[in-house]
mmCIF file of C-alpha atoms in Angstrom:
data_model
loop_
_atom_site.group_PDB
_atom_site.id
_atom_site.type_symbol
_atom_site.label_atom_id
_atom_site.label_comp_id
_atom_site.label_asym_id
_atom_site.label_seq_id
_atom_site.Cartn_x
_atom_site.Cartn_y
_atom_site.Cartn_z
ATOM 1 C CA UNK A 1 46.469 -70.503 25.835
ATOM 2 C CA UNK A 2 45.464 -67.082 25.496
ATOM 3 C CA UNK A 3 42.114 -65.941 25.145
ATOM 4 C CA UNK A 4 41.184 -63.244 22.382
ATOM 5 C CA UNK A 5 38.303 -61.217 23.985
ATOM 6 C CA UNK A 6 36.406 -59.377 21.325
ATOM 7 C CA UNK A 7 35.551 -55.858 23.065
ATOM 8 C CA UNK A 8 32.360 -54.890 22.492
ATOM 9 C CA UNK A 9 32.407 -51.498 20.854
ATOM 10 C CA UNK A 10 30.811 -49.385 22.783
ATOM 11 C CA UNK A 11 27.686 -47.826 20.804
ATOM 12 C CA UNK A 12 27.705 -43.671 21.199
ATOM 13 C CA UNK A 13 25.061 -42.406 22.245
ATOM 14 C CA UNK A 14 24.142 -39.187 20.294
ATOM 15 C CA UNK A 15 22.471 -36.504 22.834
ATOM 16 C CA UNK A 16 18.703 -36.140 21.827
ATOM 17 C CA UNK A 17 18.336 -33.086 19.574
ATOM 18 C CA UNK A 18 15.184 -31.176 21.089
ATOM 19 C CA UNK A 19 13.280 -30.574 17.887
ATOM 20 C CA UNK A 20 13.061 -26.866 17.147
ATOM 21 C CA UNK A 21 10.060 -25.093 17.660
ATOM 22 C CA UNK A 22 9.064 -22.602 15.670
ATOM 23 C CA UNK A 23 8.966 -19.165 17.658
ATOM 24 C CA UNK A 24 6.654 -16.878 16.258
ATOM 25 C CA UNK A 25 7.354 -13.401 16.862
ATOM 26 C CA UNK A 26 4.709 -11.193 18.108
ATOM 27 C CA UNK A 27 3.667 -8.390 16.667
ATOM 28 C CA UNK A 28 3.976 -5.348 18.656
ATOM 29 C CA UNK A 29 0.718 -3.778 19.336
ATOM 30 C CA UNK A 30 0.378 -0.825 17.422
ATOM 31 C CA UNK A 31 -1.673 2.557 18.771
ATOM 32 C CA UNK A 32 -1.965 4.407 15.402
ATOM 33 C CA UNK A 33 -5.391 4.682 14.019
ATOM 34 C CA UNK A 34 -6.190 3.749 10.827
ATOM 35 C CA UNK A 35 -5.777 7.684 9.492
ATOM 36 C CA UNK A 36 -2.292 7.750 10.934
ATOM 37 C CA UNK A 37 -1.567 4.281 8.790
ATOM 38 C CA UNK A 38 -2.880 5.207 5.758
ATOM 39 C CA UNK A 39 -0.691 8.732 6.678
ATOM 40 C CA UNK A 40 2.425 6.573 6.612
ATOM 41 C CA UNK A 41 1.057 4.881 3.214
ATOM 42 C CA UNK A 42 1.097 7.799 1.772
ATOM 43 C CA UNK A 43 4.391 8.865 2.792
ATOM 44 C CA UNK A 44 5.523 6.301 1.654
ATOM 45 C CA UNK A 45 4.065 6.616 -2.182
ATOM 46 C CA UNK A 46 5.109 10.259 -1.872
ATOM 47 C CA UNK A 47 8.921 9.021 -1.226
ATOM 48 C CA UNK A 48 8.763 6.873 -4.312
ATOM 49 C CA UNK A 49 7.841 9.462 -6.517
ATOM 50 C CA UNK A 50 10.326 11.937 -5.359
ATOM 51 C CA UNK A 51 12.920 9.432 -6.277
ATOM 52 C CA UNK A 52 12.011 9.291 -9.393
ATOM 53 C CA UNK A 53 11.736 13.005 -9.686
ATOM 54 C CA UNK A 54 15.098 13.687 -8.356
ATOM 55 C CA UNK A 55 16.414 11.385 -11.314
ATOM 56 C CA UNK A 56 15.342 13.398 -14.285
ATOM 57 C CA UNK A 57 17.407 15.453 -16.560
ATOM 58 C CA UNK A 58 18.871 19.144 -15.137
ATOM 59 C CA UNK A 59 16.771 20.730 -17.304
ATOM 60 C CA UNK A 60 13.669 20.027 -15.642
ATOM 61 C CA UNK A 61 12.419 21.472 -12.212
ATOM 62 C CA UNK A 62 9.865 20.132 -9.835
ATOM 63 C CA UNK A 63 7.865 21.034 -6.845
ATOM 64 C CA UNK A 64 6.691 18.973 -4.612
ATOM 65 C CA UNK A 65 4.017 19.497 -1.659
ATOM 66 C CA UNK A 66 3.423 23.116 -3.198
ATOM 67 C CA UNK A 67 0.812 25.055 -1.380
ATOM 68 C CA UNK A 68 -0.836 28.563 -3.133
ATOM 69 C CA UNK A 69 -3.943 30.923 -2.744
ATOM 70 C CA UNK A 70 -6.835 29.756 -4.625
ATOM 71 C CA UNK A 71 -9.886 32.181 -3.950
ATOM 72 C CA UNK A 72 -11.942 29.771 -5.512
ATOM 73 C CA UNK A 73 -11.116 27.224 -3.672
ATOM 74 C CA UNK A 74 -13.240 26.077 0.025
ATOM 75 C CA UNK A 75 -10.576 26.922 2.269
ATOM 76 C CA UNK A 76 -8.913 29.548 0.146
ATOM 77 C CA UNK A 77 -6.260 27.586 -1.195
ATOM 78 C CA UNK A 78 -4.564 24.588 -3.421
ATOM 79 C CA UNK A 79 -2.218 21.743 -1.974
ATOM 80 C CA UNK A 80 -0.717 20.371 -5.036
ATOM 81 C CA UNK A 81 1.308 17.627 -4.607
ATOM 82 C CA UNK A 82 4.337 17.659 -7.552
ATOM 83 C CA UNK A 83 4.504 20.341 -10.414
ATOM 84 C CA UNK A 84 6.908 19.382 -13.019
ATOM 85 C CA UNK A 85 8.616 21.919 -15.740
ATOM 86 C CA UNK A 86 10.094 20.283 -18.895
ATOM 87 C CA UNK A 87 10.209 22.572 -21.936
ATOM 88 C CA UNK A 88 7.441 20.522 -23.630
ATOM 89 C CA UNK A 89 5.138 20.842 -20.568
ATOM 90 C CA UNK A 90 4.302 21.308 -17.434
ATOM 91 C CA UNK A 91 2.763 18.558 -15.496
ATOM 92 C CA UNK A 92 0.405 18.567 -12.587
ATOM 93 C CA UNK A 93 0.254 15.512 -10.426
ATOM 94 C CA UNK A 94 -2.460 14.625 -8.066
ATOM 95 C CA UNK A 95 -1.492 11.243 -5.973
ATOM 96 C CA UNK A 96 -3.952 8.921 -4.569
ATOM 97 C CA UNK A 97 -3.509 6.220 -2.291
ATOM 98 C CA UNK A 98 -6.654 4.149 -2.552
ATOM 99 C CA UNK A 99 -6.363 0.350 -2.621
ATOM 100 C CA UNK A 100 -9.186 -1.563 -4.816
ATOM 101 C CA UNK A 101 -10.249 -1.388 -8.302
ATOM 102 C CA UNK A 102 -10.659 2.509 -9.413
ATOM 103 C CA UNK A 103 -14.117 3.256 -11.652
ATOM 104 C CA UNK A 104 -14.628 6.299 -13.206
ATOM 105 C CA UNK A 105 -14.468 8.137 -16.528
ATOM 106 C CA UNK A 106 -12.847 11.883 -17.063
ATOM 107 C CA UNK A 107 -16.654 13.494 -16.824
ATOM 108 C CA UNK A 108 -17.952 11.570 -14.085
ATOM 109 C CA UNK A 109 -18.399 13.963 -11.088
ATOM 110 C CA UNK A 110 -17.372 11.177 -8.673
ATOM 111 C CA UNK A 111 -15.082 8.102 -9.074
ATOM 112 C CA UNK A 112 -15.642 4.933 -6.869
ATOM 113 C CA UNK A 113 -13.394 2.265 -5.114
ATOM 114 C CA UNK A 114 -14.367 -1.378 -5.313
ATOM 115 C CA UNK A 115 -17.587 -0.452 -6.856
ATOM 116 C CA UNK A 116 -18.590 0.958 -2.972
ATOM 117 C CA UNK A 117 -17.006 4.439 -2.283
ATOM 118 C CA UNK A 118 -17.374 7.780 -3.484
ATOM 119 C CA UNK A 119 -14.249 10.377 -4.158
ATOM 120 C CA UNK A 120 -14.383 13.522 -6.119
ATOM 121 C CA UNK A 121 -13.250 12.832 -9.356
ATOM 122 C CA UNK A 122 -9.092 13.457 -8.915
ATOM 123 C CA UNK A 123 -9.287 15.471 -12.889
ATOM 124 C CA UNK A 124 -12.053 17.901 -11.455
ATOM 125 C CA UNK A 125 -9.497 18.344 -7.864
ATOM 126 C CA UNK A 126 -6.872 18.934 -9.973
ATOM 127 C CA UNK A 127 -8.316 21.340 -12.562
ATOM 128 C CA UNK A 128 -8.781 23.718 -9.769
ATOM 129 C CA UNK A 129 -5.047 23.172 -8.584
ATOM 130 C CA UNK A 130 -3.893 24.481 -12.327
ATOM 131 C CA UNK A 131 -6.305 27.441 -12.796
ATOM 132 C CA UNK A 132 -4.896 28.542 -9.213
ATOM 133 C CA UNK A 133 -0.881 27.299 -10.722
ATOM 134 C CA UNK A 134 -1.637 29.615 -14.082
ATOM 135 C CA UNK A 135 -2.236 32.284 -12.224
ATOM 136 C CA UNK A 136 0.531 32.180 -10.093
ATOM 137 C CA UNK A 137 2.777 31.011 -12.913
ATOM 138 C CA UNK A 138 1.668 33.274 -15.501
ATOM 139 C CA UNK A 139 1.465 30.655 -18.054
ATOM 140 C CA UNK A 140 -1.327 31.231 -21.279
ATOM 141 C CA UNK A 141 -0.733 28.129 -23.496
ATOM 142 C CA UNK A 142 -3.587 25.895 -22.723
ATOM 143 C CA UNK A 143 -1.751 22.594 -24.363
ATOM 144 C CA UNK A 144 1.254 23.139 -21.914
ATOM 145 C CA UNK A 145 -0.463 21.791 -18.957
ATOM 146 C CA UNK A 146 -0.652 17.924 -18.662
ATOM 147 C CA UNK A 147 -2.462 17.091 -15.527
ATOM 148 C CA UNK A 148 -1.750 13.303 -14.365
ATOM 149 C CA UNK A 149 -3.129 11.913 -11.421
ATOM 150 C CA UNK A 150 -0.879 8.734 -10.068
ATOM 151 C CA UNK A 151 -2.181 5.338 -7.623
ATOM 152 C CA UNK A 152 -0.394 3.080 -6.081
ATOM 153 C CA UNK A 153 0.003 -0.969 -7.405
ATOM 154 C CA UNK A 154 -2.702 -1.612 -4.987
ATOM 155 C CA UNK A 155 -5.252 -0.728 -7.571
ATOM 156 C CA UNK A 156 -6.380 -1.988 -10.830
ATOM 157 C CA UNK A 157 -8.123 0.537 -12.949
ATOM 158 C CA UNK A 158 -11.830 0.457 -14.595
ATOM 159 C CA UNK A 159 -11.502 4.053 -16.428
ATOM 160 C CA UNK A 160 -11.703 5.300 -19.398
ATOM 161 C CA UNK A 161 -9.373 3.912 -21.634
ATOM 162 C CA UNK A 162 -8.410 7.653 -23.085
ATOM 163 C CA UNK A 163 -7.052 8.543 -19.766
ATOM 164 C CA UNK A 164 -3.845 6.040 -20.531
ATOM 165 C CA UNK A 165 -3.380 7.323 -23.774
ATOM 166 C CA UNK A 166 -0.225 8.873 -24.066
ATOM 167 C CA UNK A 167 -1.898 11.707 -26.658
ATOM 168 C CA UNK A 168 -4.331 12.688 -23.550
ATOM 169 C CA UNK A 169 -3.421 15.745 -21.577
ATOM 170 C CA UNK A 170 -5.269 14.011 -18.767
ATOM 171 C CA UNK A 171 -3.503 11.024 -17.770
ATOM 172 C CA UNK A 172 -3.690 8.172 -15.156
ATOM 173 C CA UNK A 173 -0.670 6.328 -14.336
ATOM 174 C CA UNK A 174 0.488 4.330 -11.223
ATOM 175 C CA UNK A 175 3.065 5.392 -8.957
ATOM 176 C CA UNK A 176 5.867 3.208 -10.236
ATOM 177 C CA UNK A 177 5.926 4.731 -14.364
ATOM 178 C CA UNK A 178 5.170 8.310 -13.830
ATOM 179 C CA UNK A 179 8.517 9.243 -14.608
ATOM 180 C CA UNK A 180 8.138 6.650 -17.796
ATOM 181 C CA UNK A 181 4.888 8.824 -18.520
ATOM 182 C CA UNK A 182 6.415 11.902 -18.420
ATOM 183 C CA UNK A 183 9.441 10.945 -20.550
ATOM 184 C CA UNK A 184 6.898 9.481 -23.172
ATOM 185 C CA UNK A 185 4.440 12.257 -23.398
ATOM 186 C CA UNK A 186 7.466 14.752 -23.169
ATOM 187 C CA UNK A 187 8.658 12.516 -26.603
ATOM 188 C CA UNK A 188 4.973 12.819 -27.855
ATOM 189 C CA UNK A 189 5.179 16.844 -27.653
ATOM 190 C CA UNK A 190 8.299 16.812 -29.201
ATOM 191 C CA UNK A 191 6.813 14.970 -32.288
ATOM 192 C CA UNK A 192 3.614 17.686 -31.911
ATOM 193 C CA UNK A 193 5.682 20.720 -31.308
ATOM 194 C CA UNK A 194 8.595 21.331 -34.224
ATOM 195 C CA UNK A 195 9.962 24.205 -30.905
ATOM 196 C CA UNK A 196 10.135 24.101 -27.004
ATOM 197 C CA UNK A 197 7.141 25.151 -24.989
ATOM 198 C CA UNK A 198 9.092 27.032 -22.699
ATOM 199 C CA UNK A 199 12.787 28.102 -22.963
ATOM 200 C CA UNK A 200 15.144 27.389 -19.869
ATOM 201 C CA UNK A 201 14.618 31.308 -18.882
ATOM 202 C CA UNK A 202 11.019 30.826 -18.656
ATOM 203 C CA UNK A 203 11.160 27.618 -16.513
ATOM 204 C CA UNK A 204 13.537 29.309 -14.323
ATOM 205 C CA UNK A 205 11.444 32.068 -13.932
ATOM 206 C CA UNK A 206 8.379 29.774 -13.496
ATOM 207 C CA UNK A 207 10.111 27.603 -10.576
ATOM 208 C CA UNK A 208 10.796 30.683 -8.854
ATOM 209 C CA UNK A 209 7.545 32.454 -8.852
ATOM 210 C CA UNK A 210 6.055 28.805 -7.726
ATOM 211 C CA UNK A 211 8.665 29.254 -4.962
ATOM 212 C CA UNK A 212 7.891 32.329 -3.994
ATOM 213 C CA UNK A 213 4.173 32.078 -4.043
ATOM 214 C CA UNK A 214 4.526 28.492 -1.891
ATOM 215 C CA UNK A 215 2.743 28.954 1.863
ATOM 216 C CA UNK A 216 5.421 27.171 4.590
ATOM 217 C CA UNK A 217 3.672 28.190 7.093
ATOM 218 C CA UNK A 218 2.613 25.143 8.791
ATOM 219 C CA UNK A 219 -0.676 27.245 11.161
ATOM 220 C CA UNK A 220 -1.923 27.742 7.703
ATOM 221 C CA UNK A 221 -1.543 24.581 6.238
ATOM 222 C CA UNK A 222 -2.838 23.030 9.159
ATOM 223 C CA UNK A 223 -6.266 25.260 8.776
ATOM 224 C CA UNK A 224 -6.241 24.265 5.028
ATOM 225 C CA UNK A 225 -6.284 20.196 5.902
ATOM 226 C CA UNK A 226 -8.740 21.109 8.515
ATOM 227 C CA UNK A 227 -10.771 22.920 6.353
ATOM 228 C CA UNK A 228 -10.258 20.279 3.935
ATOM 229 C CA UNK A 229 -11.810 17.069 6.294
ATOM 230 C CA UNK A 230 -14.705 19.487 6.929
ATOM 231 C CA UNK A 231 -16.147 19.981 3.551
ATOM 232 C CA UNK A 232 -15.293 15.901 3.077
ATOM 233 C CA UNK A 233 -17.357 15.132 6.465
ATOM 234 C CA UNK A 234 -20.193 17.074 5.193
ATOM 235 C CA UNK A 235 -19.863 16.194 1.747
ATOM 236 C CA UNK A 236 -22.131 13.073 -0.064
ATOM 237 C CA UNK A 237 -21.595 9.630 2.196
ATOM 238 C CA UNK A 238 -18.805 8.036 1.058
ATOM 239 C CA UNK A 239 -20.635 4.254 0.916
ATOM 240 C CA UNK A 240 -23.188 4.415 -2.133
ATOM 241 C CA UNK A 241 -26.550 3.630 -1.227
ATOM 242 C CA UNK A 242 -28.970 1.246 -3.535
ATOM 243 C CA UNK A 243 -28.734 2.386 -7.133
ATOM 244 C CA UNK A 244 -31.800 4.366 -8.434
ATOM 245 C CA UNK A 245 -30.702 4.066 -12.367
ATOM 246 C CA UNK A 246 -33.172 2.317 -14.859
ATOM 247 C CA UNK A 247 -32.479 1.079 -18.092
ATOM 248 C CA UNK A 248 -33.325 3.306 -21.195
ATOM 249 C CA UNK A 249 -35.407 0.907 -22.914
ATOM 250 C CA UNK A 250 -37.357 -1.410 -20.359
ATOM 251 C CA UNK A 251 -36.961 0.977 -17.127
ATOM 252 C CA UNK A 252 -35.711 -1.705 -15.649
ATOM 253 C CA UNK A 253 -33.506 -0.928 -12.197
ATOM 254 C CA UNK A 254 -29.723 -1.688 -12.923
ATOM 255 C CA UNK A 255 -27.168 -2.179 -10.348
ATOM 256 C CA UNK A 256 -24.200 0.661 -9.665
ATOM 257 C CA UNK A 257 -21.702 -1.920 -11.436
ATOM 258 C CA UNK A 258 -23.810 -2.464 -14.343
ATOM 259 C CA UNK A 259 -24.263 1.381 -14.420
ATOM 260 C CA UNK A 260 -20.909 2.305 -14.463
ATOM 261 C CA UNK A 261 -19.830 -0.288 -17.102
ATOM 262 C CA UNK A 262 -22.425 1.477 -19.735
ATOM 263 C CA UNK A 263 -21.203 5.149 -18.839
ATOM 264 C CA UNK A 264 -16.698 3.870 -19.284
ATOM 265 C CA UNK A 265 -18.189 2.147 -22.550
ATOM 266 C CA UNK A 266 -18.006 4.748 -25.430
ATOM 267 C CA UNK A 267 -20.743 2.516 -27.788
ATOM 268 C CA UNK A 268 -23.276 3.134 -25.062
ATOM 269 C CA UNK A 269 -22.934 7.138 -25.686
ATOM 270 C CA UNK A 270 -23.797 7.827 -21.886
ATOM 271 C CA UNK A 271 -26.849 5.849 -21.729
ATOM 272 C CA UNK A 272 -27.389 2.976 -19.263
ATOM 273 C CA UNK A 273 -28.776 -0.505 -20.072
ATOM 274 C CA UNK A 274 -29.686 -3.377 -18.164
ATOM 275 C CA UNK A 275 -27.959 -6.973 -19.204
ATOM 276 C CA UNK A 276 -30.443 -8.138 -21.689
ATOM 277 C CA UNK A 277 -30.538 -4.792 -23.730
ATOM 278 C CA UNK A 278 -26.868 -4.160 -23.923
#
């Protein structure tokens, strides 16, 4: 008689999976200072823009980082950062690269960031970049200058709503649709102007005398920035203190925000009301 024995099949044992752990990398300590950050920032927006520079049609020229004598000027001269010739315009860019929501109005003296800090107002800074540009560039017409002044996505803007009209000569755009801003004004010229401003000759000739009048010379433009953080350092703190504006009716004491709300709204005519009179 034979006997059947059943083997037992042998259950496999499956080797314990360790579970994984999640490693987190660390962040390499970095020894820049805030300045040098916001430096690379900055490059960074700069590099953006020059892309989109670099992609427009043969027929215009640009400019950028141009540096020029302005007697006027604190340290004796203009740092403008792109100059664009199209034959319906040329356009002077000023860049920013705040992060916050921008207030201000085109005849405010000073703009604010988040409601808190003070800059010059970028349309005044870059009306003394074109009167030192016209006289370099020779140019008389005063409707062929369109100056623009471009922030980054980090902001949200609070302004004056005819400073993104496309009709404006004074124009605030972000970073990313400059070149869209240009093409669109350059459209809106077109439609104003039967002719072209300027004929290729006369941009030629324009690019070059901005080329020849352009200071490399990186002693100088070190003594210009330098000159530059001085008259900022002594300037107006940057942090605004408790507002001293009243409201024209009750003399009632109105906060900054409230303030600045009744001089971007056009129905208020420049006056400044509290809540309950607006």
């Amino acid at each position: 008689m034979f006997k059947f024995f059943k083997k037992k099949k042998q259950k496999e044992t499956k080797p314990i999976q360790a579970k994984k752990q999640k490693v987190q990398k660390k962040k390499l300590p970095t020894n820049r200072s805030i300045e040098e950050l916001a430096a690379v920032k900055g490059e960074i927006g700069e590099h953006k823009i020059d892309i989109q520079l670099a992609q427009m049609p043969k027929e215009y020229r640009y400019v950028n980082d141009l540096m020029i004598k302005n007697p006027k000027s604190k340290s004796g001269y203009s740092q403008i950062d792109h100059v664009v010739l199209t034959p319906y315009g040329i356009f002077v860019i000023e860049t920013k690269n705040y992060q916050g929501t921008i207030y201000g109005g085109k005849d405010r003296k000073t703009w604010l960031v988040n409601g808190k800090f003070k800059f010059m107002n970028p349309f005044n800074q870059n009306f003394g970049h074109i009167k030192a540009l016209v006289q370099v560039a020779g140019v008389k017409q005063k409707d062929l200058i369109i100056s623009m002044v471009s922030f980054t996505k980090r902001c949200t803007f609070k302004v004056g709503l005819e400073l993104r009209k496309i009709t404006s000569n004074n124009l605030i755009v972000y970073d990313i649709e400059l070149s869209e801003f240009i093409y669109r004004k350059v459209n809106v010229q077109k439609i104003t102007h039967k002719n072209p401003l300027l004929t290729e000759d006369q941009i030629d000739r324009i690019y070059q005398s901005l080329l020849d009048a352009n200071i490399t010379d990186q002693s100088i433009r070190a003594q210009h920035n330098e000159a530059i953080k001085a008259v900022t350092a002594n300037a107006t703190p940057t942090k605004t203190t408790t507002s001293t504006s009243t409201c024209v009716v009750c003399d009632k004491a109105v906060t900054e925000k409230v303030k600045q709300y009744c001089l971007d709204n056009e129905r208020f005519k420049g006056k400044v009301y509290c809540y309950e009179h607006q």
